[in-house]
Coordinates of C-alpha atoms in Angstrom, one line a residue:
Chain A
M1 CA 16.0 -20.3 0.5
S2 CA 16.7 -22.7 -2.3
S3 CA 18.0 -20.0 -5.0
P4 CA 21.8 -20.1 -5.3
T5 CA 23.8 -17.2 -3.7
P6 CA 23.7 -14.3 -6.1
D7 CA 26.6 -12.2 -7.0
L8 CA 26.0 -8.9 -5.7
D9 CA 28.3 -7.2 -8.0
T10 CA 26.4 -8.0 -10.9
V11 CA 23.1 -7.2 -9.4
D12 CA 21.1 -4.1 -10.4
L13 CA 18.1 -3.0 -8.5
S14 CA 17.5 -0.2 -11.1
D15 CA 17.1 -3.0 -13.9
R16 CA 13.5 -3.5 -14.6
T17 CA 13.7 -7.0 -15.5
F18 CA 15.2 -7.9 -12.2
W19 CA 11.7 -7.1 -10.8
G20 CA 9.7 -9.3 -13.4
A21 CA 11.9 -12.4 -12.3
P22 CA 10.6 -14.9 -9.7
P23 CA 10.5 -13.5 -6.2
E24 CA 12.9 -16.1 -4.9
Q25 CA 15.5 -14.4 -6.9
R26 CA 14.9 -10.8 -5.2
H27 CA 14.7 -12.4 -1.7
A28 CA 17.9 -14.2 -2.3
V29 CA 19.4 -10.7 -3.2
Y30 CA 17.6 -9.0 -0.4
D31 CA 19.2 -11.7 2.0
Q32 CA 22.6 -11.1 1.0
L33 CA 22.2 -7.2 0.8
R34 CA 20.9 -7.2 4.4
R35 CA 23.9 -9.4 5.6
E36 CA 26.7 -7.7 3.6
R37 CA 25.5 -4.3 2.2
P38 CA 22.8 -2.9 4.2
F39 CA 23.1 0.4 2.2
A40 CA 24.2 -0.8 -1.1
F41 CA 24.5 1.9 -3.6
F42 CA 22.9 1.7 -7.1
A43 CA 23.1 4.1 -10.1
E44 CA 19.6 5.6 -11.1
P45 CA 17.5 4.0 -13.9
V46 CA 17.7 6.1 -17.0
I47 CA 14.3 7.8 -17.9
P48 CA 13.9 9.8 -21.2
Y49 CA 13.5 13.6 -20.6
I50 CA 14.6 13.2 -16.9
E51 CA 18.1 14.4 -15.8
P52 CA 19.5 11.1 -14.1
G53 CA 20.3 11.9 -10.3
P54 CA 23.3 10.7 -8.0
G55 CA 21.9 7.4 -7.3
Y56 CA 20.6 5.8 -4.2
H57 CA 21.1 3.6 -1.3
A58 CA 19.1 0.4 -0.9
V59 CA 18.0 0.0 2.7
T60 CA 17.1 -3.6 3.4
R61 CA 17.5 -4.0 7.2
Y62 CA 14.2 -3.5 9.2
A63 CA 15.8 -1.5 11.9
D64 CA 17.1 1.1 9.4
V65 CA 13.7 1.3 7.5
E66 CA 12.4 2.1 10.9
A67 CA 15.0 4.6 11.9
I68 CA 14.5 6.4 8.7
S69 CA 10.6 6.5 8.6
C70 CA 10.2 7.8 12.1
R71 CA 12.6 10.9 11.4
P72 CA 10.7 12.8 8.7
A73 CA 12.6 16.0 9.5
L74 CA 16.0 14.3 8.7
F75 CA 14.5 12.2 5.9
S76 CA 12.2 14.0 3.6
S77 CA 9.6 12.8 1.4
G78 CA 9.1 16.3 -0.2
S79 CA 11.5 15.9 -3.1
G80 CA 9.8 12.5 -4.3
A81 CA 8.8 9.5 -2.4
V82 CA 7.4 7.4 -5.4
S83 CA 10.2 8.0 -7.9
I84 CA 14.0 7.4 -7.8
A85 CA 14.7 10.5 -9.8
D86 CA 13.7 14.0 -8.6
M87 CA 10.7 15.2 -10.5
P88 CA 9.8 18.7 -11.0
P89 CA 8.0 19.8 -7.8
D90 CA 4.6 20.2 -9.2
L91 CA 4.4 16.9 -10.9
N92 CA 5.7 15.5 -7.8
E93 CA 3.0 16.8 -5.7
F94 CA 0.2 16.2 -8.2
Y95 CA 1.1 12.4 -8.5
G96 CA 2.4 11.8 -5.1
S97 CA -0.1 14.0 -3.0
L98 CA 0.4 13.4 0.5
I99 CA 3.0 10.9 0.0
S100 CA 5.6 13.3 -1.5
M101 CA 4.9 15.9 1.0
D102 CA 6.5 17.1 4.3
D103 CA 5.2 18.8 7.3
P104 CA 3.6 21.3 8.0
R105 CA 1.8 20.9 4.8
H106 CA 1.5 17.2 4.9
G107 CA 0.2 17.3 8.6
K108 CA -2.5 20.0 7.5
I109 CA -3.7 18.0 4.5
R110 CA -3.5 14.6 6.2
R111 CA -5.7 15.9 8.9
I112 CA -8.2 17.1 6.6
V113 CA -8.2 13.8 4.7
A114 CA -8.2 11.8 7.8
K115 CA -11.4 13.3 9.0
A116 CA -13.1 12.1 5.9
F117 CA -11.3 8.7 6.1
T118 CA -11.3 7.5 9.8
P119 CA -12.0 3.8 10.4
R120 CA -15.3 4.7 11.8
V121 CA -16.5 6.8 8.8
L122 CA -15.1 3.9 6.5
E123 CA -17.2 1.4 8.7
D124 CA -20.2 3.2 7.2
L125 CA -19.2 3.8 3.8
V126 CA -17.8 0.2 3.1
G127 CA -20.4 -1.7 4.6
N128 CA -20.7 -3.1 1.1
V129 CA -17.3 -4.6 1.0
Q130 CA -18.9 -8.0 1.5
A131 CA -21.6 -7.4 -1.0
V132 CA -18.9 -6.4 -3.5
A133 CA -16.9 -9.4 -2.8
D134 CA -19.9 -11.7 -3.1
D135 CA -20.8 -10.4 -6.4
V136 CA -17.4 -10.4 -7.9
V137 CA -17.1 -14.0 -6.8
A138 CA -20.4 -14.8 -8.4
R139 CA -19.3 -13.1 -11.8
A140 CA -16.2 -15.0 -11.7
R141 CA -17.9 -18.3 -11.5
R142 CA -20.1 -17.4 -14.3
T143 CA -17.1 -16.5 -16.3
A144 CA -15.8 -19.8 -15.6
E145 CA -19.1 -21.7 -16.4
D146 CA -19.6 -19.8 -19.6
G147 CA -16.2 -20.4 -20.9
D148 CA -13.7 -23.2 -20.3
G149 CA -13.8 -23.3 -16.8
T150 CA -10.6 -20.7 -16.4
I151 CA -10.5 -17.4 -15.0
D152 CA -7.7 -14.7 -14.5
V153 CA -7.2 -14.2 -10.7
V154 CA -6.2 -10.7 -11.4
A155 CA -8.7 -9.5 -13.9
D156 CA -11.7 -11.5 -12.5
L157 CA -11.2 -11.5 -8.6
A158 CA -8.2 -9.2 -7.4
A159 CA -8.7 -6.1 -9.5
P160 CA -12.5 -5.6 -9.3
I161 CA -12.7 -5.9 -5.5
P162 CA -10.8 -2.9 -4.5
L163 CA -11.8 -0.8 -7.6
R164 CA -15.3 -1.2 -7.0
V165 CA -14.9 -0.4 -3.4
I166 CA -13.1 2.8 -3.9
C167 CA -15.2 3.8 -6.7
D168 CA -18.5 3.2 -4.5
M169 CA -16.8 5.3 -1.7
M170 CA -15.9 8.2 -4.1
G171 CA -19.2 7.8 -5.9
I172 CA -17.7 7.3 -9.4
P173 CA -20.3 6.7 -12.1
D174 CA -20.2 3.1 -13.6
D175 CA -19.5 4.5 -16.8
D176 CA -16.1 5.9 -15.8
R177 CA -14.9 2.8 -14.0
A178 CA -13.2 1.1 -16.9
M179 CA -11.2 4.4 -17.7
V180 CA -10.4 4.7 -14.0
L181 CA -8.7 1.1 -13.9
Q182 CA -6.9 1.5 -17.2
Q183 CA -5.3 5.0 -16.3
S184 CA -4.4 3.9 -12.7
N185 CA -2.7 0.9 -14.4
V186 CA -0.7 3.1 -16.4
I187 CA 0.4 5.4 -13.7
L188 CA 1.6 2.5 -11.7
S189 CA 2.9 0.5 -14.5
G190 CA 6.5 1.6 -13.7
G191 CA 6.9 1.6 -17.5
D192 CA 6.1 -2.1 -17.9
P193 CA 6.3 -2.8 -21.8
E194 CA 2.9 -4.3 -22.1
L195 CA 1.1 -1.3 -20.5
V196 CA 3.2 1.6 -22.1
Q197 CA 4.4 0.9 -25.7
S198 CA 7.7 2.5 -25.5
E199 CA 10.0 4.1 -22.9
E200 CA 9.7 7.4 -24.8
Q201 CA 5.8 7.3 -24.3
M202 CA 6.1 6.6 -20.7
V203 CA 6.1 10.3 -19.7
T204 CA 3.3 11.3 -22.0
A205 CA 1.3 8.3 -21.2
F206 CA 1.8 9.0 -17.4
L207 CA 0.8 12.8 -18.0
K208 CA -2.4 11.9 -19.9
A209 CA -3.5 9.2 -17.3
G210 CA -3.1 12.0 -14.7
E211 CA -5.1 14.5 -16.7
E212 CA -8.0 12.1 -17.4
L213 CA -8.5 11.1 -13.9
A214 CA -8.2 14.9 -12.6
G215 CA -10.6 15.7 -15.3
L216 CA -13.1 13.2 -13.8
M217 CA -12.5 14.3 -10.4
A218 CA -13.1 18.0 -11.2
R219 CA -16.4 17.1 -12.9
L220 CA -17.4 15.0 -9.9
A221 CA -16.3 17.4 -7.1
A222 CA -18.3 20.2 -8.8
E223 CA -21.4 18.0 -8.9
R224 CA -20.9 17.1 -5.2
H225 CA -20.4 20.7 -4.5
A226 CA -23.9 21.5 -5.8
H227 CA -25.5 18.3 -4.8
P228 CA -24.1 16.8 -1.8
A229 CA -24.3 13.0 -1.7
D230 CA -23.3 10.3 0.9
D231 CA -19.8 9.6 -0.3
L232 CA -16.3 10.4 0.3
T233 CA -16.0 12.9 -2.5
T234 CA -18.6 15.0 -0.8
A235 CA -16.9 14.7 2.5
L236 CA -13.6 15.9 0.7
V237 CA -15.1 18.8 -0.8
S238 CA -17.0 20.0 2.3
T239 CA -14.2 19.2 5.0
E240 CA -12.6 22.2 6.7
V241 CA -9.7 21.9 9.3
D242 CA -9.0 25.5 10.9
G243 CA -11.2 27.0 8.4
E244 CA -9.4 25.8 5.4
R245 CA -10.7 23.2 2.7
L246 CA -8.9 21.4 0.1
T247 CA -8.4 23.2 -3.0
R248 CA -9.5 21.6 -6.3
Q249 CA -6.0 20.7 -7.3
E250 CA -5.5 19.1 -3.8
I251 CA -8.6 17.0 -4.2
A252 CA -7.6 15.9 -7.7
S253 CA -4.3 14.8 -6.4
F254 CA -5.8 12.8 -3.6
F255 CA -8.3 11.4 -5.6
I256 CA -5.5 9.9 -7.9
L257 CA -3.7 8.7 -4.8
L258 CA -6.6 7.0 -3.5
L259 CA -7.4 5.4 -6.9
V260 CA -3.9 4.3 -7.7
A261 CA -2.9 3.4 -4.1
G262 CA -6.2 1.9 -3.2
N263 CA -6.6 -0.2 -6.4
E264 CA -3.1 -1.5 -7.3
T265 CA -1.9 -2.3 -3.7
T266 CA -4.9 -4.3 -2.5
R267 CA -5.0 -5.9 -6.0
N268 CA -1.6 -7.3 -5.7
A269 CA -2.0 -8.4 -2.1
I270 CA -5.0 -10.3 -3.2
S271 CA -3.6 -11.9 -6.4
Q272 CA -0.4 -12.7 -4.6
G273 CA -2.1 -14.0 -1.6
V274 CA -4.0 -16.3 -3.9
L275 CA -0.6 -17.4 -5.4
A276 CA 1.0 -18.0 -1.9
L277 CA -2.1 -20.0 -0.8
S278 CA -1.8 -22.2 -3.7
E279 CA 2.0 -22.8 -3.1
H280 CA 1.1 -23.7 0.6
P281 CA -2.1 -25.7 0.5
A282 CA -1.6 -26.6 4.0
E283 CA -1.9 -23.0 5.0
R284 CA -4.8 -22.6 2.7
D285 CA -6.9 -25.4 4.2
R286 CA -6.2 -24.1 7.6
W287 CA -7.4 -20.6 6.9
A288 CA -10.4 -22.1 5.2
A289 CA -11.3 -24.3 8.2
D290 CA -10.9 -21.5 10.7
P291 CA -12.4 -18.1 10.1
G292 CA -10.8 -17.0 13.4
L293 CA -7.3 -17.0 11.5
T294 CA -8.3 -14.1 9.4
R295 CA -6.8 -11.3 11.6
T296 CA -3.3 -12.9 11.7
A297 CA -3.7 -14.2 8.1
V298 CA -4.3 -10.9 6.5
E299 CA -1.1 -9.6 8.2
E300 CA 1.0 -12.4 6.8
V301 CA -0.5 -12.0 3.4
V302 CA 0.6 -8.2 3.5
R303 CA 4.0 -9.1 5.0
W304 CA 4.5 -11.9 2.4
T305 CA 3.6 -10.1 -0.6
S306 CA 4.7 -6.4 0.4
P307 CA 2.8 -4.9 -2.5
I308 CA 4.8 -1.6 -2.5
T309 CA 8.3 -2.5 -2.9
W310 CA 9.8 0.8 -1.7
M311 CA 9.3 4.5 -0.9
R312 CA 12.0 6.9 -1.1
R313 CA 13.5 9.4 1.6
T314 CA 16.1 12.2 0.9
A315 CA 18.4 13.3 3.8
T316 CA 17.9 16.9 4.5
Q317 CA 21.3 17.2 6.4
D318 CA 24.4 15.0 6.8
V319 CA 23.0 11.9 8.8
E320 CA 24.2 8.8 10.4
L321 CA 22.5 5.4 10.2
S322 CA 23.9 2.2 12.0
G323 CA 27.3 3.9 12.3
Q324 CA 27.5 4.8 8.7
S325 CA 27.6 8.6 7.6
F326 CA 25.8 9.9 4.5
P327 CA 25.9 13.6 3.3
A328 CA 22.9 15.8 2.8
G329 CA 21.0 14.9 -0.4
S330 CA 21.5 11.1 -0.3
K331 CA 18.7 9.2 -1.5
F332 CA 17.3 6.0 0.3
L333 CA 15.0 3.6 -0.9
L334 CA 13.2 1.7 1.9
F335 CA 12.9 -1.9 0.7
Y336 CA 9.6 -2.9 2.5
G337 CA 9.8 -6.5 1.1
A338 CA 13.3 -6.9 2.6
A339 CA 12.6 -5.5 5.9
N340 CA 9.5 -7.8 6.2
R341 CA 12.0 -10.8 5.8
D342 CA 14.7 -9.7 8.2
P343 CA 15.3 -12.5 10.5
A344 CA 16.4 -10.1 13.3
V345 CA 12.6 -9.3 13.6
F346 CA 10.8 -12.3 12.0
P347 CA 11.5 -15.8 13.1
D348 CA 11.9 -18.1 10.2
P349 CA 11.1 -15.2 7.8
H350 CA 10.7 -17.2 4.7
R351 CA 8.0 -19.4 6.2
F352 CA 4.6 -18.4 5.2
D353 CA 2.6 -18.6 8.3
L354 CA -0.8 -17.4 8.8
A355 CA -0.9 -17.6 12.4
R356 CA 2.4 -15.6 12.8
D357 CA 2.1 -13.3 15.9
P358 CA 3.2 -10.7 16.4
N359 CA 3.7 -9.7 13.1
P360 CA 5.1 -6.2 13.0
H361 CA 5.6 -6.0 9.2
V362 CA 6.0 -2.7 7.3
G363 CA 4.1 -3.6 4.4
F364 CA 1.8 -0.5 5.1
G365 CA 5.1 1.5 5.6
S366 CA 6.9 1.8 8.9
R367 CA 6.0 3.9 11.9
G368 CA 5.7 7.6 11.1
P369 CA 3.6 10.3 9.6
H370 CA 3.3 8.5 6.1
F371 CA 2.0 5.2 7.4
C372 CA -0.6 4.1 5.0
L373 CA -3.8 6.0 5.4
G374 CA -5.8 3.3 3.9
A375 CA -4.6 0.4 5.9
H376 CA -7.7 -0.4 7.8
L377 CA -9.7 -0.5 4.4
A378 CA -7.1 -2.6 2.8
R379 CA -7.1 -5.2 5.9
R380 CA -10.9 -5.3 5.7
E381 CA -10.9 -5.9 2.0
I382 CA -8.2 -8.7 2.1
G383 CA -10.0 -10.2 5.0
V384 CA -13.3 -10.2 3.3
A385 CA -12.1 -11.3 -0.2
F386 CA -10.3 -14.4 1.2
R387 CA -13.2 -15.5 3.4
A388 CA -15.3 -15.1 0.2
F389 CA -13.0 -17.3 -1.8
A390 CA -12.6 -19.9 0.8
D391 CA -16.4 -20.4 1.3
Q392 CA -17.6 -19.7 -2.4
L393 CA -14.6 -20.9 -4.6
P394 CA -13.2 -23.8 -2.7
D395 CA -12.5 -25.3 -6.2
L396 CA -10.0 -22.4 -7.2
E397 CA -7.0 -24.0 -8.5
V398 CA -4.0 -21.8 -9.9
V399 CA -3.1 -23.5 -13.2
G400 CA 0.0 -21.6 -14.7
P401 CA 2.8 -19.4 -13.7
P402 CA 1.9 -15.6 -13.1
A403 CA 2.9 -12.9 -15.3
R404 CA 4.7 -10.4 -13.2
L405 CA 4.7 -6.6 -13.6
E406 CA 8.2 -5.3 -14.5
S407 CA 8.2 -2.6 -12.2
S408 CA 10.5 -1.9 -9.2
F409 CA 8.1 0.1 -7.3
V410 CA 4.8 -2.2 -7.4
N411 CA 5.2 -5.6 -6.7
G412 CA 2.5 -6.9 -8.9
L413 CA 0.9 -9.5 -11.1
K414 CA -0.6 -8.7 -14.4
R415 CA -2.2 -12.3 -14.7
L416 CA -2.6 -15.2 -12.8
P417 CA -4.4 -18.2 -14.6
A418 CA -6.7 -20.3 -12.6
R419 CA -9.4 -22.9 -13.0
L420 CA -12.7 -23.4 -11.1
T421 CA -12.5 -27.1 -11.1
R422 CA -16.3 -27.8 -10.3
C423 CA -17.1 -26.2 -13.7
R424 CA -16.0 -29.1 -16.1
Chain B
M1 CA -3.1 6.8 38.0
T2 CA -2.5 5.7 34.6
R3 CA -3.4 7.9 31.6
V4 CA -2.9 8.5 28.0
V5 CA -0.7 11.2 26.7
V6 CA -1.3 12.2 23.1
D7 CA 1.5 14.1 20.9
R8 CA -0.5 16.5 19.0
E9 CA 2.2 17.3 16.7
V10 CA 2.6 13.7 15.8
C11 CA -1.0 12.3 15.8
M12 CA -2.4 12.2 12.1
S13 CA -6.0 11.2 13.2
A14 CA -5.6 8.0 11.6
G15 CA -8.4 6.4 13.8
V16 CA -6.6 3.1 14.5
C17 CA -6.8 3.9 18.4
E18 CA -10.5 4.3 18.1
M19 CA -10.9 0.9 16.5
E20 CA -8.9 -0.9 19.2
A21 CA -10.5 0.8 22.2
P22 CA -13.5 2.8 21.1
E23 CA -14.8 3.5 24.6
V24 CA -11.5 5.5 25.4
F25 CA -10.5 7.0 22.0
R26 CA -12.7 8.9 19.7
L27 CA -12.0 11.3 16.8
D28 CA -14.4 14.2 17.0
A29 CA -16.2 15.9 14.2
D30 CA -13.0 18.0 13.6
G31 CA -10.8 14.8 13.3
V32 CA -9.3 15.8 16.7
L33 CA -8.5 12.7 19.0
Q34 CA -10.5 12.9 22.3
V35 CA -9.2 10.6 24.9
G36 CA -11.2 9.5 27.9
E37 CA -10.4 7.6 31.2
P38 CA -8.3 4.3 30.3
T39 CA -10.8 1.8 31.5
D40 CA -9.9 -1.4 29.8
L41 CA -6.1 -1.2 30.1
T42 CA -5.4 -4.1 27.8
A43 CA -7.2 -2.6 25.0
V44 CA -5.5 0.8 25.5
E45 CA -2.1 -0.9 25.5
T46 CA -2.9 -2.4 22.2
A47 CA -4.0 0.9 20.9
V48 CA -1.0 2.6 22.1
R49 CA 1.2 0.0 20.3
A50 CA -1.1 0.0 17.1
C51 CA -0.6 4.0 16.9
P52 CA 1.0 3.9 13.2
T53 CA 2.6 7.3 14.1
G54 CA 3.7 6.6 17.7
A55 CA 1.6 9.6 18.9
L56 CA 0.4 7.7 22.1
Q57 CA 2.1 7.1 25.5
L58 CA 0.7 5.5 28.6
V59 CA 2.0 7.2 31.8
D60 CA 1.4 6.4 35.4

């Protein structure tokens, strides 16, 4: 990497501005942490109204991420997987749903959800991914033609595809979709100043967003209960495992998880995939010429972008990792983007190689009970989206630097200016 | 004779195996994984490797 060697003593992964900087910088830090301080300790970021916790270890080596993920009894998710600070348990469960839950409850709910969310069920439900992608691409072209030839890759291409797919799957009415996008943005903003006006407002904005989404879901669940339809919401309200159904609260939480996790992650994989292709034109041309490359290319886009920066685990007892001891209660952030560039696993890890195979990346999480439930949906969306771009937007050209989300949790872009050069 | 063993405690019914080797793996209406005779060994090996929770094992 060309970035100068960072001074680890001045690096603070809890500082939001670190995450708004160009990715070369974070990868230079990851590389050095992985080599020199594989369990580097950081103080927790300050959040208004939340008691600061004891701090956390940044896990950057692939083998350690794997060792933690596959031992859920030792490394718990129940005290919070998506926040560094311990959140009140009810809030945690509401926003994190399955992500912030341990067995046996996690297993039970995941099986209910899985029943409504198997790849086979999805094949039927999301037969329209192609139609959605084609329509989004056509609209983007019209936007460019009606205007000055420019589009925003995030707003015009990357955001609408997963949003429409997930809303179609859930049966969300058209009128509610703008609200859904806006509120899921707030929940995953990580307090980015552009999306949340002040740090003090962060907690209240977050709560309000959750309330609005839960309200929509309560309304929808009641409707589907009375009038079943051919959608995921109907499956969720009617699915039983061992005679048990999801409660209203569980359905609302899962809905928020799906919306937020299903929208933002895929959106950021797509937008940063477009950016990566524009920075690697030879790879872009190679994929455009060879649709057969899609299987490995999708995996490489996910490895390269690692849309979720970390998930947290908490030691349930005194534990040992790679010969180091940690007391019960230690917090670990699993830095997936760092594991995904670990040279012990990926030859030439900073090379963007669409044919990379094998590619055992942990962009969907590492092996374990919390592996991304929507991985197959995401893979399909990304594959279909990039084929549609290659075939229908061959003149797409990134024309400016991206605006990065200042969030340590979501590796995201807010905007990416581009031009369709055939438009004028 | 090679067969597939499922760790029922670990299986999360993700259905990845069903995508890789649909002749052998099928999630039934209750979301419980049903496993048939491993006919196409290559596909089954891929499915075992792809299982996100590591619930599948090939034994002789």
